[in-house]
Amino acid sequence: MSTNLTLAKARPRQQDHPLWFLVPALVVLVVFFFVPTLFNFVYAFTDWSSFKSAINFAGIDNFTSLFSNGTLLNSLKVTLVYAVLVALFQNAFGLGLALLLERDTRVNRAVRVAFFIPVIMSALAVGYIFQALLKPDGALNGILGALTGADVAIPWLGDTTWTIVVVAVVHAWKWMGLSMLIYLAGLKTINEDVLEAARLDGANRWTMFRAIRFPLLAPAVTFNVATALLGSMNGFDIVQATTEGGPGGTTELLNIFIFRTFGQGLFAQATTMSLVLFLLVTILAFPVIRFLRKREDVL
Amino acid sequence: MKKPFRYAPALVAAAALTLTACSDPGAGTGDTGPVDWPAQDADLSGTTLTVWAAQNSNTVPDSVIAGFEELTGAEVEVVTIPDPYEQGVQTKVATGDMPDLAFWQPTASQLTALNAKQHLQPLDDAPWLDAYKPELRDITGILDGTRYAALITTPAVEGVYYNKEVFAANGITETPADWDAFLQTARDLEGAGVTPFHEMAADRWGTQWWVQVQLADAAADGLWDRVNTREELFTDPTIQGAIDTYQGLIEEGLFNEDIKTATFEDQGAALLAGDAAMVVQVNSFFGQLQSLAETEELNRKIGFFPISPSGNTGTFIPDQSNALVAFKTGDADRESAARQLLSYWMGDGYEGFVNAQSTVSLQSDVETPADVPEALLSVSDSLGTAVGSMQASAIANPDLYLYLADMIQGTKTPAEVAEATQAQFDELAKAQGAEGF
């Protein structure tokens, strides 16, 4: 035993895990994460564009011209509205599905898989499929027409007020399987004794859900709301495939605006916008996660 | 772990090094002197050339490439860059990746966007230039007095495609000779219960033609030169007036009812079926019609006339399928081989090319094939007198179409369209270092 101890002393941690073992991982981290992020900050203060080869320092020029232009603020507003809508729908759908499919029957298992499939589908493919379904002469209007017996030609993706809701529902539809899975896992962790006690006290299903099960789901809610909210602020693919930011710019997320600006060859400005998006997500992430974690104190 | 930051100085040094290397990776070679043009049939065994093309132009070079490979022993590879093509190419070139040749819109704004002076081979003394029909030789492809693009097919012209049968059924025998007559024809047709115009605001990009054709006279008078130096703005009466007129015509009810949701495909189908009498569009619209009907039916049904405020002046807008640019790759042999391929394309290979493509010939000595539809011949006839579009003559290409589509959707007023366009134009011009911005 004493020999072992001496050995352990003679070979401190640093020797069996020398720090340079970290180098490969660190190189990957620096090259693919650290440097690009840093460049994202640096290029925002330059005049990098496709029009000339030199890159000069431009101070806060990009920021002033972006904020004096209404398009950026509009895109920020659209992005926030979109994120909130997606978070609402995705969690409502996910929680609903989890409660419906909670029991481990054979049918439920199969249905869970079915609802999870959209999560692993390509977002662009989902977008294009919904774009075809939601056209004025698309399948959805066809079905509605057959049911009502009248000719239905609702432009689901052509309304300057409601299209953002429709697109948020599509986004939520794609990701609701993931929320469902996490809520299912959350439901499984609830102690059966607690539920048993509630039943003995005569609680009905609704009271059980409202007073016991939902509060105990707090960690799952934290994860789902945070990922849905912050993830959809980085949304691009589904909206690009369905509306490309239209009609009338009402679904132009910041990422679509960035894509458009980059395509114009204004690389520095596009970088500035992605920096703004990064800051926005960061600023929003802290209070949201803090608030949600606070709810977990009941546990 | 007593010195957790032992490696920090090294890391900082590495990061600093990376940052000092923070220059444009696209920065390439400087200017070269005059170049030689190899004979079209010079041996090129062992040379591989890469041509970048878009999804709608990647089969265009097939016949030429087959002939060139046979003649010279070179290998030519066509690489399709996914849409949006221009953005894809710009991004690749900006990061230092370039082909030997690429399809490219030969306009001043797009050549600027590619940083032509830095990245493209000048084609000033190309051997085929004298073969062009004289009025087409210098129509486009030139930036600051240097030629960078080889025009291979007729540039698109913005003008009016009309349904001949609808015109005939309503007793219209002559096509309108100026803007007023054009609107009178539309109002007569509307009075007779026909939808005069079709627009596709859901796909957005076609909306700008209506504004641009109204600017044809001003363009002939140097409008875009003044816009390029900020002497005249989009918000000034000329361009603002064209936007207002467009909005007025829409409000007057001269357009299709589903203008907000109609797409490019709908537009072609509507004109062909006679649901609308006229469409202001460019050549790619005719391509769309060709996918819906045979040449015989198109000759019978569809005609084309250019329109401008004072008469029938067309507004030309070359696109990426009309021209090629050759890159300065830094490899002298491949640069020379790229020039040789262009010489062949516009030389011995040109007749085979226009026949294979059934397209209008740009050269006096090469006949246009007999199976080219009549409407396309009218388009090409109007080219000689056509004036440059915004894309062809302005130094930047703002998203005018997008703002006009917003106007049709009701989220922007005509005044806001002009303001947004001008603001974006200012940004692009400033990024180019244009004077006055």
XYZ file of C-alpha atoms in Angstrom:
736
model
C 0.000 0.000 0.000
C 2.745 2.407 0.946
C 4.620 1.481 -2.212
C 1.560 2.314 -4.212
C 1.278 5.632 -2.508
C 4.898 6.488 -3.231
C 4.373 5.502 -6.842
C 1.366 7.696 -7.074
C 3.344 10.539 -5.619
C 6.255 9.962 -7.950
C 3.913 10.019 -10.959
C 1.626 12.945 -10.405
C -1.359 13.429 -12.682
C 0.581 15.647 -14.963
C 2.749 12.758 -16.034
C 0.201 10.184 -16.969
C -1.972 12.906 -18.547
C 0.580 15.384 -19.890
C -0.960 18.642 -20.939
C 0.250 18.253 -24.513
C -2.227 15.390 -24.966
C -4.727 18.183 -25.241
C -3.046 19.619 -28.308
C -4.937 17.679 -31.028
C -8.310 18.518 -29.529
C -7.215 22.060 -28.894
C -6.041 22.483 -32.485
C -9.445 21.369 -33.777
C -11.160 23.675 -31.324
C -8.985 26.644 -32.216
C -9.036 26.155 -35.980
C -12.703 25.325 -36.416
C -14.369 27.217 -33.560
C -12.127 29.775 -31.927
C -10.596 31.372 -35.028
C -13.839 31.565 -37.085
C -15.634 33.163 -34.141
C -12.780 35.585 -33.681
C -12.794 36.392 -37.397
C -16.516 36.963 -37.141
C -15.708 39.736 -34.716
C -12.750 41.066 -36.670
C -14.323 41.168 -40.136
C -17.337 43.061 -38.774
C -15.055 46.053 -38.334
C -13.582 45.938 -41.865
C -14.780 46.744 -45.386
C -14.283 43.201 -46.760
C -16.282 42.763 -49.963
C -16.109 40.890 -53.243
C -15.347 44.116 -55.092
C -11.746 44.633 -54.108
C -8.861 42.595 -52.777
C -7.686 44.817 -49.947
C -9.392 44.546 -46.576
C -9.257 47.753 -44.594
C -10.274 48.603 -41.086
C -13.574 50.475 -41.192
C -14.344 51.122 -37.535
C -18.014 50.895 -36.588
C -19.085 51.981 -40.060
C -20.941 48.727 -40.733
C -22.880 48.983 -37.481
C -23.983 52.575 -38.031
C -25.136 51.968 -41.594
C -26.935 48.761 -40.589
C -28.793 50.298 -37.681
C -29.744 53.387 -39.663
C -31.319 51.060 -42.237
C -34.778 49.787 -41.259
C -34.277 46.361 -42.837
C -32.076 45.072 -40.038
C -34.495 46.097 -37.307
C -37.365 44.553 -39.254
C -35.419 41.305 -39.596
C -34.596 41.318 -35.885
C -38.267 41.760 -35.064
C -39.313 38.995 -37.442
C -36.627 36.712 -35.976
C -37.857 37.267 -32.408
C -41.521 36.759 -33.302
C -40.622 33.609 -35.221
C -38.549 32.223 -32.341
C -41.300 32.804 -29.791
C -43.934 31.228 -32.050
C -41.755 28.189 -32.740
C -41.015 27.754 -29.028
C -44.731 27.882 -28.212
C -45.892 25.516 -30.944
C -43.041 23.052 -30.672
C -43.515 22.650 -26.919
C -47.293 22.507 -27.108
C -47.153 19.828 -29.819
C -44.303 17.959 -28.127
C -45.935 17.918 -24.707
C -49.304 16.951 -26.173
C -47.756 14.042 -28.046
C -45.770 12.920 -25.009
C -48.909 12.808 -22.866
C -50.870 10.993 -25.559
C -48.168 8.419 -26.200
C -46.982 8.022 -22.621
C -47.989 4.393 -22.104
C -45.568 1.865 -23.501
C -47.913 -0.008 -25.808
C -46.871 -1.495 -29.118
C -48.978 1.029 -31.042
C -47.578 3.971 -29.089
C -44.019 2.881 -29.785
C -44.690 2.775 -33.518
C -46.464 6.146 -33.463
C -43.587 7.740 -31.542
C -41.199 6.637 -34.264
C -43.507 8.107 -36.892
C -43.525 11.464 -35.130
C -39.762 11.377 -34.738
C -39.100 10.863 -38.453
C -39.447 14.584 -39.395
C -36.640 15.372 -36.931
C -34.162 13.361 -38.978
C -35.467 14.611 -42.321
C -33.642 17.347 -44.269
C -35.094 20.706 -43.293
C -34.949 21.926 -46.877
C -36.875 18.859 -48.057
C -39.491 19.520 -45.375
C -39.691 23.131 -46.502
C -40.158 22.294 -50.159
C -42.785 19.642 -49.380
C -44.784 22.129 -47.324
C -44.335 24.773 -49.974
C -46.008 22.424 -52.460
C -48.751 21.464 -49.984
C -49.551 25.069 -49.079
C -49.659 26.575 -52.569
C -52.980 28.201 -53.542
C -53.611 25.174 -55.813
C -51.818 22.808 -53.444
C -52.970 19.674 -51.655
C -54.168 21.337 -48.433
C -56.575 23.615 -50.276
C -57.614 20.607 -52.373
C -58.518 18.655 -49.219
C -60.330 21.636 -47.706
C -62.183 22.089 -50.987
C -63.247 18.447 -51.059
C -64.494 18.651 -47.440
C -66.401 21.902 -47.834
C -67.526 21.340 -51.389
C -66.399 24.841 -52.307
C -63.361 26.011 -54.256
C -60.685 26.876 -51.682
C -57.658 28.923 -52.751
C -56.170 30.253 -49.520
C -52.656 31.593 -50.116
C -51.162 30.079 -46.941
C -47.709 31.354 -47.787
C -48.876 34.632 -49.338
C -50.379 36.484 -46.379
C -48.396 39.346 -44.936
C -49.873 38.797 -41.443
C -50.354 35.068 -40.955
C -47.683 33.431 -43.076
C -45.101 33.766 -40.304
C -47.421 31.715 -38.063
C -47.817 29.068 -40.775
C -44.053 28.839 -41.267
C -43.501 28.648 -37.483
C -45.977 25.739 -37.363
C -44.001 23.964 -40.102
C -40.795 24.494 -38.138
C -42.500 23.229 -34.955
C -43.894 20.232 -36.856
C -40.402 19.250 -37.943
C -38.940 19.433 -34.438
C -41.890 18.382 -32.260
C -40.689 14.766 -32.279
C -37.559 15.788 -30.400
C -39.542 17.735 -27.789
C -41.864 14.748 -27.455
C -38.938 12.451 -26.783
C -37.532 14.704 -24.071
C -40.922 15.181 -22.429
C -41.440 11.393 -22.506
C -38.126 10.923 -20.776
C -39.139 13.596 -18.255
C -42.457 11.886 -17.567
C -40.680 8.576 -16.948
C -38.518 10.132 -14.237
C -41.510 11.177 -12.128
C -41.670 9.021 -9.052
C -44.637 6.649 -9.139
C -45.125 7.107 -5.344
C -45.884 10.785 -5.768
C -48.544 10.029 -8.363
C -49.946 7.217 -6.217
C -50.230 9.588 -3.239
C -52.003 12.171 -5.400
C -54.479 9.558 -6.620
C -55.203 8.495 -3.043
C -55.860 12.140 -2.220
C -58.489 12.098 -4.945
C -56.753 14.299 -7.485
C -58.276 14.067 -10.936
C -56.171 13.787 -14.116
C -56.113 17.533 -14.777
C -55.117 18.410 -11.213
C -52.432 15.730 -11.306
C -51.039 17.246 -14.476
C -51.287 20.863 -13.375
C -50.095 20.461 -9.802
C -47.673 17.569 -9.997
C -46.597 16.299 -13.350
C -46.023 19.607 -15.137
C -44.004 21.199 -12.298
C -41.903 18.036 -12.068
C -41.237 18.261 -15.812
C -39.337 21.520 -15.224
C -35.905 20.289 -16.416
C -37.440 18.978 -19.648
C -39.260 22.297 -20.130
C -36.009 24.175 -19.593
C -34.220 22.160 -22.220
C -37.054 22.181 -24.742
C -37.937 25.857 -24.478
C -34.323 26.992 -24.522
C -33.346 24.856 -27.518
C -36.501 25.702 -29.468
C -36.268 29.423 -28.778
C -32.566 29.861 -29.318
C -32.351 27.290 -32.113
C -35.099 28.889 -34.152
C -33.432 32.289 -33.863
C -30.772 30.708 -36.041
C -33.488 29.403 -38.364
C -32.946 29.620 -42.111
C -33.592 26.459 -44.090
C -37.330 25.978 -43.596
C -38.172 29.625 -44.212
C -35.870 29.826 -47.227
C -37.544 26.785 -48.762
C -41.113 27.897 -48.086
C -41.204 31.678 -48.516
C -37.632 32.956 -49.117
C -38.496 35.729 -46.663
C -41.695 36.808 -48.442
C -44.413 37.901 -48.821
C -43.330 41.477 -48.551
C -40.399 40.690 -46.242
C -42.727 39.557 -43.436
C -40.838 36.303 -42.876
C -37.347 37.639 -43.571
C -35.366 36.158 -40.692
C -32.008 37.683 -39.915
C -30.244 34.691 -41.446
C -32.096 35.165 -44.734
C -31.087 38.823 -44.712
C -27.497 37.774 -44.024
C -27.620 35.291 -46.901
C -28.942 38.016 -49.228
C -26.297 40.511 -48.139
C -23.523 37.955 -48.522
C -24.806 37.178 -52.017
C -24.517 40.862 -52.894
C -20.802 40.615 -52.149
C -21.011 42.740 -48.979
C -19.153 40.169 -46.892
C -18.226 42.532 -44.032
C -21.793 43.664 -43.567
C -23.046 40.084 -43.591
C -20.452 39.308 -40.928
C -21.601 42.290 -38.899
C -25.159 40.992 -39.000
C -24.141 37.534 -37.887
C -22.300 39.180 -35.015
C -25.480 41.059 -34.116
C -27.399 37.765 -34.233
C -24.784 36.091 -32.058
C -25.024 38.891 -29.493
C -28.814 38.831 -29.582
C -28.929 35.078 -28.937
C -26.404 35.454 -26.120
C -28.250 38.336 -24.486
C -31.511 36.443 -24.694
C -30.091 33.097 -23.604
C -28.985 34.160 -20.123
C -32.272 35.528 -18.726
C -34.358 32.804 -20.417
C -32.251 29.953 -19.082
C -31.972 31.631 -15.680
C -35.750 31.968 -15.454
C -36.314 28.374 -16.546
C -33.722 27.019 -14.115
C -35.432 28.940 -11.322
C -38.584 26.925 -12.028
C -36.607 23.766 -11.351
C -36.205 24.761 -7.697
C -39.398 22.826 -6.887
C -37.479 19.604 -7.434
C -1.197 21.556 -13.119
C 0.755 24.230 -11.331
C 1.101 26.318 -14.438
C -2.229 26.082 -16.144
C -1.341 28.913 -18.483
C 2.025 27.571 -19.512
C 0.895 27.162 -23.071
C -1.069 30.380 -23.193
C 1.727 32.500 -24.675
C 2.139 29.957 -27.462
C -1.592 30.011 -28.147
C -1.672 33.789 -28.200
C 1.270 33.825 -30.555
C -0.449 31.340 -32.861
C -3.658 33.357 -32.860
C -1.735 36.552 -33.555
C 0.027 34.877 -36.449
C -3.267 33.688 -37.884
C -4.656 37.185 -37.588
C -1.747 38.893 -39.275
C -2.469 36.627 -42.204
C -5.913 38.198 -42.285
C -5.898 39.432 -45.843
C -8.256 38.581 -48.683
C -7.556 34.965 -49.688
C -8.884 35.941 -53.120
C -6.013 38.341 -53.724
C -4.283 36.965 -56.756
C -1.884 37.837 -59.495
C -1.330 41.323 -60.813
C -1.752 42.560 -64.367
C -0.032 40.807 -67.224
C 1.027 42.256 -70.548
C -0.554 41.566 -73.941
C -1.315 37.912 -74.538
C -0.998 35.651 -77.531
C -3.939 33.798 -78.999
C -3.007 30.218 -79.888
C -4.341 28.638 -83.079
C -7.722 26.971 -82.591
C -6.309 23.526 -83.330
C -3.035 23.733 -81.348
C -2.329 20.451 -79.552
C -3.480 20.418 -75.944
C -3.017 16.747 -75.018
C -2.782 16.361 -71.289
C -4.431 19.701 -70.522
C -7.613 19.700 -68.473
C -9.839 22.777 -68.448
C -12.646 23.413 -65.978
C -15.767 25.342 -66.930
C -18.228 26.468 -64.268
C -21.848 26.562 -65.333
C -25.229 27.031 -63.716
C -28.018 24.486 -63.622
C -29.624 26.105 -66.672
C -26.416 26.503 -68.673
C -24.473 23.334 -67.922
C -25.481 21.584 -71.155
C -24.960 24.653 -73.367
C -21.284 23.917 -74.083
C -21.739 20.189 -74.857
C -21.378 20.367 -78.651
C -18.502 22.846 -78.514
C -16.608 20.808 -75.950
C -16.993 17.607 -77.921
C -15.579 19.323 -81.010
C -12.744 20.985 -79.088
C -11.678 17.769 -77.334
C -11.629 15.954 -80.662
C -9.606 18.702 -82.344
C -7.003 19.389 -79.654
C -6.883 16.394 -77.340
C -7.694 18.608 -74.340
C -10.092 17.506 -71.673
C -12.836 19.911 -70.664
C -14.819 19.371 -67.517
C -18.084 21.240 -66.876
C -18.783 21.743 -63.175
C -22.305 22.750 -62.176
C -22.413 25.362 -59.422
C -25.787 25.108 -57.655
C -28.231 28.028 -57.697
C -28.068 30.838 -56.731
C -25.208 30.623 -59.219
C -23.817 34.156 -58.976
C -23.586 33.990 -55.178
C -21.938 30.585 -55.307
C -19.309 31.671 -57.814
C -18.609 34.956 -56.018
C -18.095 33.180 -52.721
C -15.773 30.587 -54.245
C -13.704 33.177 -56.071
C -13.516 35.315 -52.931
C -11.943 32.379 -51.131
C -9.410 31.753 -53.867
C -11.095 28.922 -55.776
C -11.433 29.543 -59.507
C -12.029 27.639 -62.748
C -10.445 28.280 -66.139
C -13.686 29.511 -67.635
C -17.122 30.296 -66.292
C -20.475 31.366 -67.570
C -21.013 34.884 -66.284
C -23.330 37.819 -66.763
C -21.206 40.187 -68.888
C -22.562 43.378 -67.332
C -20.534 46.076 -65.652
C -22.104 45.414 -62.243
C -21.498 41.670 -62.377
C -17.958 42.021 -63.735
C -17.288 44.390 -60.846
C -18.778 41.901 -58.428
C -16.231 39.362 -59.642
C -13.404 41.885 -59.288
C -12.679 41.498 -63.003
C -9.465 43.503 -63.060
C -7.926 41.197 -60.498
C -9.372 37.842 -61.475
C -10.227 37.821 -65.188
C -8.180 37.632 -68.375
C -8.642 40.641 -70.667
C -9.987 39.637 -74.076
C -9.334 42.932 -75.865
C -7.581 41.617 -78.942
C -9.543 38.392 -79.294
C -9.491 37.027 -82.862
C -13.272 36.625 -83.157
C -14.312 40.204 -82.441
C -14.541 41.225 -86.100
C -16.828 38.298 -86.831
C -19.620 39.760 -84.631
C -22.402 41.698 -86.323
C -21.091 45.270 -85.977
C -23.967 46.500 -83.792
C -23.461 43.654 -81.291
C -19.675 43.721 -80.995
C -19.378 46.175 -78.126
C -22.849 45.913 -76.636
C -21.645 44.384 -73.367
C -18.816 42.504 -71.658
C -16.674 45.626 -71.194
C -15.659 47.218 -67.883
C -13.684 50.462 -67.728
C -12.614 50.110 -71.353
C -11.377 46.513 -71.038
C -13.237 43.532 -72.494
C -13.558 40.667 -70.024
C -16.435 38.581 -71.360
C -17.059 36.727 -74.601
C -20.676 37.034 -75.692
C -21.815 33.683 -77.103
C -25.590 34.109 -77.491
C -27.959 37.047 -77.846
C -28.510 38.897 -74.589
C -32.021 38.937 -73.213
C -34.249 41.914 -73.996
C -36.942 43.241 -71.686
C -40.080 43.721 -73.704
C -43.647 42.612 -74.214
C -44.597 39.046 -75.046
C -48.175 38.974 -76.294
C -50.764 36.439 -77.307
C -51.403 36.966 -81.028
C -54.749 35.170 -80.926
C -56.072 37.401 -78.116
C -54.956 40.499 -80.014
C -56.645 39.242 -83.221
C -59.879 38.290 -81.441
C -60.116 41.854 -80.108
C -59.425 43.500 -83.426
C -55.888 44.625 -82.622
C -53.870 44.358 -85.793
C -50.846 46.518 -85.041
C -48.583 46.207 -82.044
C -48.451 49.436 -79.958
C -45.916 51.968 -81.231
C -45.291 53.755 -77.946
C -46.107 53.701 -74.213
C -49.417 55.583 -74.510
C -50.635 53.298 -77.277
C -49.483 50.329 -75.184
C -51.620 51.422 -72.219
C -54.533 52.276 -74.544
C -54.383 48.744 -75.947
C -54.421 47.398 -72.394
C -57.431 49.508 -71.409
C -59.297 48.485 -74.570
C -58.629 44.839 -73.777
C -59.790 45.317 -70.206
C -62.961 46.956 -71.510
C -63.519 43.832 -73.604
C -63.209 41.651 -70.507
C -59.665 40.412 -71.116
C -56.946 40.605 -68.441
C -54.360 42.813 -70.179
C -51.225 42.093 -68.126
C -49.860 39.209 -66.081
C -47.361 39.646 -63.261
C -45.840 37.043 -60.914
C -45.154 38.710 -57.584
C -44.793 35.419 -55.699
C -41.582 34.638 -57.585
C -40.656 38.309 -57.364
C -37.784 38.629 -59.862
C -39.902 39.651 -62.850
C -41.326 42.735 -61.176
C -38.393 44.949 -62.098
C -38.929 44.746 -65.876
C -41.982 47.020 -65.662
C -39.920 49.792 -64.108
C -36.926 49.284 -66.367
C -38.757 49.431 -69.706
C -40.198 52.783 -68.630
C -36.653 54.031 -68.141
C -35.467 53.146 -71.666
C -35.505 56.745 -72.970
C -33.796 58.057 -69.869
C -31.241 55.238 -70.105
C -30.431 56.286 -73.680
C -29.928 59.778 -72.269
C -27.351 58.638 -69.704
C -29.585 57.948 -66.698
C -27.383 55.166 -65.341
C -24.204 57.232 -65.706
C -25.837 59.851 -63.503
C -27.014 57.210 -61.023
C -23.481 55.780 -60.970
C -22.066 59.107 -59.811
C -24.976 59.863 -57.480
C -25.992 62.870 -59.594
C -29.401 61.275 -59.873
C -31.145 59.091 -57.300
C -33.752 56.362 -57.410
C -35.917 58.735 -55.392
C -35.675 61.457 -58.057
C -38.676 61.921 -60.355
C -37.509 59.725 -63.259
C -37.180 56.379 -61.470
C -39.687 57.193 -58.714
C -42.165 58.116 -61.464
C -41.735 54.726 -63.155
C -42.365 52.967 -59.838
C -45.450 55.112 -59.193
C -46.795 54.358 -62.671
C -46.341 50.625 -62.143
C -48.232 50.784 -58.839
C -50.934 52.905 -60.505
C -51.467 50.335 -63.268
C -51.784 47.556 -60.707
C -54.312 49.565 -58.697
C -56.196 50.337 -61.891
C -56.849 46.598 -62.210
C -54.943 45.997 -65.429
C -53.141 42.962 -63.944
C -54.203 39.426 -63.092
C -56.235 39.094 -59.908
C -53.800 36.618 -58.344
C -50.828 38.950 -58.864
C -49.652 38.436 -55.266
C -49.494 34.653 -55.437
C -48.827 34.026 -59.141
C -45.519 32.353 -60.061
C -43.277 32.274 -63.119
C -44.887 28.984 -64.197
C -48.371 30.503 -63.858
C -47.290 33.401 -66.043
C -46.255 31.204 -68.954
C -49.399 29.116 -68.736
C -51.610 32.221 -68.519
C -50.173 33.862 -71.644
C -50.246 30.659 -73.643
C -53.871 29.995 -72.672
C -54.867 33.582 -73.448
C -55.927 34.217 -69.836
C -53.787 37.328 -70.057
C -52.903 39.241 -73.220
C -49.422 40.573 -72.435
C -46.424 39.886 -70.217
C -43.412 42.161 -69.788
C -40.550 39.716 -69.532
C -37.120 38.609 -70.732
C -35.871 35.701 -72.867
C -35.982 33.118 -70.110
C -39.762 33.544 -70.154
C -39.736 32.285 -73.723
C -37.707 29.329 -72.515
C -40.545 28.659 -70.087
C -43.062 28.831 -72.976
C -40.904 26.415 -74.985
C -41.243 23.895 -72.174
C -45.031 24.167 -72.525
C -45.532 24.153 -76.308
C -43.918 23.256 -79.640
C -42.306 25.839 -81.923
C -45.213 25.668 -84.400
C -47.756 26.553 -81.695
C -45.512 29.281 -80.293
C -45.063 30.840 -83.743
C -48.837 30.851 -84.142
C -49.652 32.223 -80.698
C -46.808 34.256 -79.227
C -45.266 37.486 -80.473
C -42.821 40.006 -79.061
C -42.418 43.764 -79.293
C -40.083 46.031 -77.345
C -41.599 49.042 -75.578
C -40.296 52.347 -74.247
C -42.007 55.633 -73.361
C -41.456 57.200 -76.770
C -41.435 54.162 -79.005
C -40.204 50.606 -79.411
C -36.748 50.651 -77.903
C -35.848 47.458 -76.090
C -33.882 47.258 -72.851
C -31.216 44.566 -72.921
C -30.098 42.537 -69.948
C -27.485 39.872 -70.567
C -27.531 36.929 -68.202
C -25.088 34.277 -67.184
C -25.948 31.924 -70.041
C -25.043 34.577 -72.643
C -21.341 34.895 -72.000
C -18.123 33.366 -70.664
C -15.227 34.809 -68.740
C -11.682 33.395 -68.531
C -9.897 33.485 -65.193
C -6.318 34.426 -64.352
C -5.474 31.145 -62.690
C -1.746 31.829 -62.580
C -1.013 28.793 -64.787
C 0.094 30.295 -68.123
C -0.532 27.099 -70.119
C -4.075 26.663 -68.864
C -4.817 30.368 -69.321
C -3.668 30.066 -72.916
C -5.729 26.889 -73.407
C -8.791 28.708 -72.045
C -8.308 31.459 -74.623
C -7.935 28.769 -77.283
C -11.247 27.203 -76.272
C -12.961 30.592 -76.572
C -11.349 31.122 -80.008
C -12.677 27.789 -81.149
C -16.114 28.392 -79.617
C -16.502 31.724 -81.426
C -14.534 30.500 -84.461
C -14.765 27.130 -86.196
C -17.083 25.771 -83.547
C -19.657 28.568 -83.670
C -21.849 27.268 -86.483
C -22.166 23.876 -84.827
C -22.934 25.631 -81.549
C -25.828 27.789 -82.835
C -27.281 24.783 -84.654
C -27.027 22.538 -81.613
C -28.601 25.222 -79.425
C -31.156 26.411 -82.028
C -30.219 29.927 -81.129
C -29.774 33.210 -82.976
C -26.292 33.742 -84.414
C -24.273 36.771 -83.320
C -21.972 36.581 -86.344
C -22.522 37.989 -89.817
C -21.127 34.901 -91.543
C -22.992 32.282 -89.517
C -26.635 31.744 -90.417
C -29.277 31.540 -87.705
C -30.818 28.053 -87.889
C -34.294 27.858 -89.458
C -35.939 26.323 -86.390
C -35.491 29.393 -84.150
C -38.976 30.586 -83.070
C -40.237 33.883 -84.516
C -40.538 35.633 -81.164
C -36.839 35.054 -80.480
C -35.982 36.507 -83.901
C -38.000 39.620 -82.982
C -36.080 39.800 -79.714
C -32.746 39.599 -81.470
C -33.852 42.153 -84.105
C -34.581 44.655 -81.337
C -31.083 44.275 -79.918
C -29.367 46.583 -82.386
C -31.176 49.636 -81.007
C -31.705 48.419 -77.449
C -30.420 50.371 -74.451
C -28.742 48.963 -71.359
C -30.791 47.898 -68.352
C -29.881 48.745 -64.776
C -27.963 45.458 -64.602
C -26.073 46.253 -67.808
C -25.221 49.877 -67.123
C -25.301 50.584 -63.403
C -22.251 49.816 -61.290
C -24.325 47.944 -58.736
C -27.401 45.773 -58.921
C -29.653 46.479 -55.919
C -32.640 44.245 -55.104
C -35.149 46.511 -56.853
C -37.264 43.463 -57.770
C -37.572 42.471 -54.123
C -38.776 45.878 -53.014
C -41.244 46.044 -55.908
C -42.605 42.646 -54.871
C -42.950 44.050 -51.338
C -44.905 46.950 -52.837
C -47.260 44.550 -54.606
C -47.719 42.643 -51.331
C -48.532 45.942 -49.645
C -45.648 46.147 -47.169
C -43.848 49.014 -48.934
C -45.082 52.201 -50.562
C -43.627 53.249 -53.934
C -41.616 55.926 -52.103
C -40.192 53.299 -49.732
C -39.245 51.118 -52.712
C -37.125 53.912 -54.164
C -35.600 54.734 -50.772
C -34.668 51.109 -50.024
C -33.197 50.669 -53.511
C -31.136 53.842 -53.221
C -29.900 52.904 -49.732
C -28.744 49.516 -50.977
C -27.204 51.046 -54.098
C -25.246 53.442 -51.858
C -23.932 50.544 -49.764
C -22.811 48.565 -52.813
C -21.254 51.572 -54.514
C -19.457 52.523 -51.313
C -18.080 48.997 -50.976
C -16.730 49.292 -54.524
C -15.077 52.563 -53.667
C -17.100 54.408 -56.303
C -16.674 58.173 -56.296
C -19.438 60.238 -54.752
C -20.604 57.542 -52.327
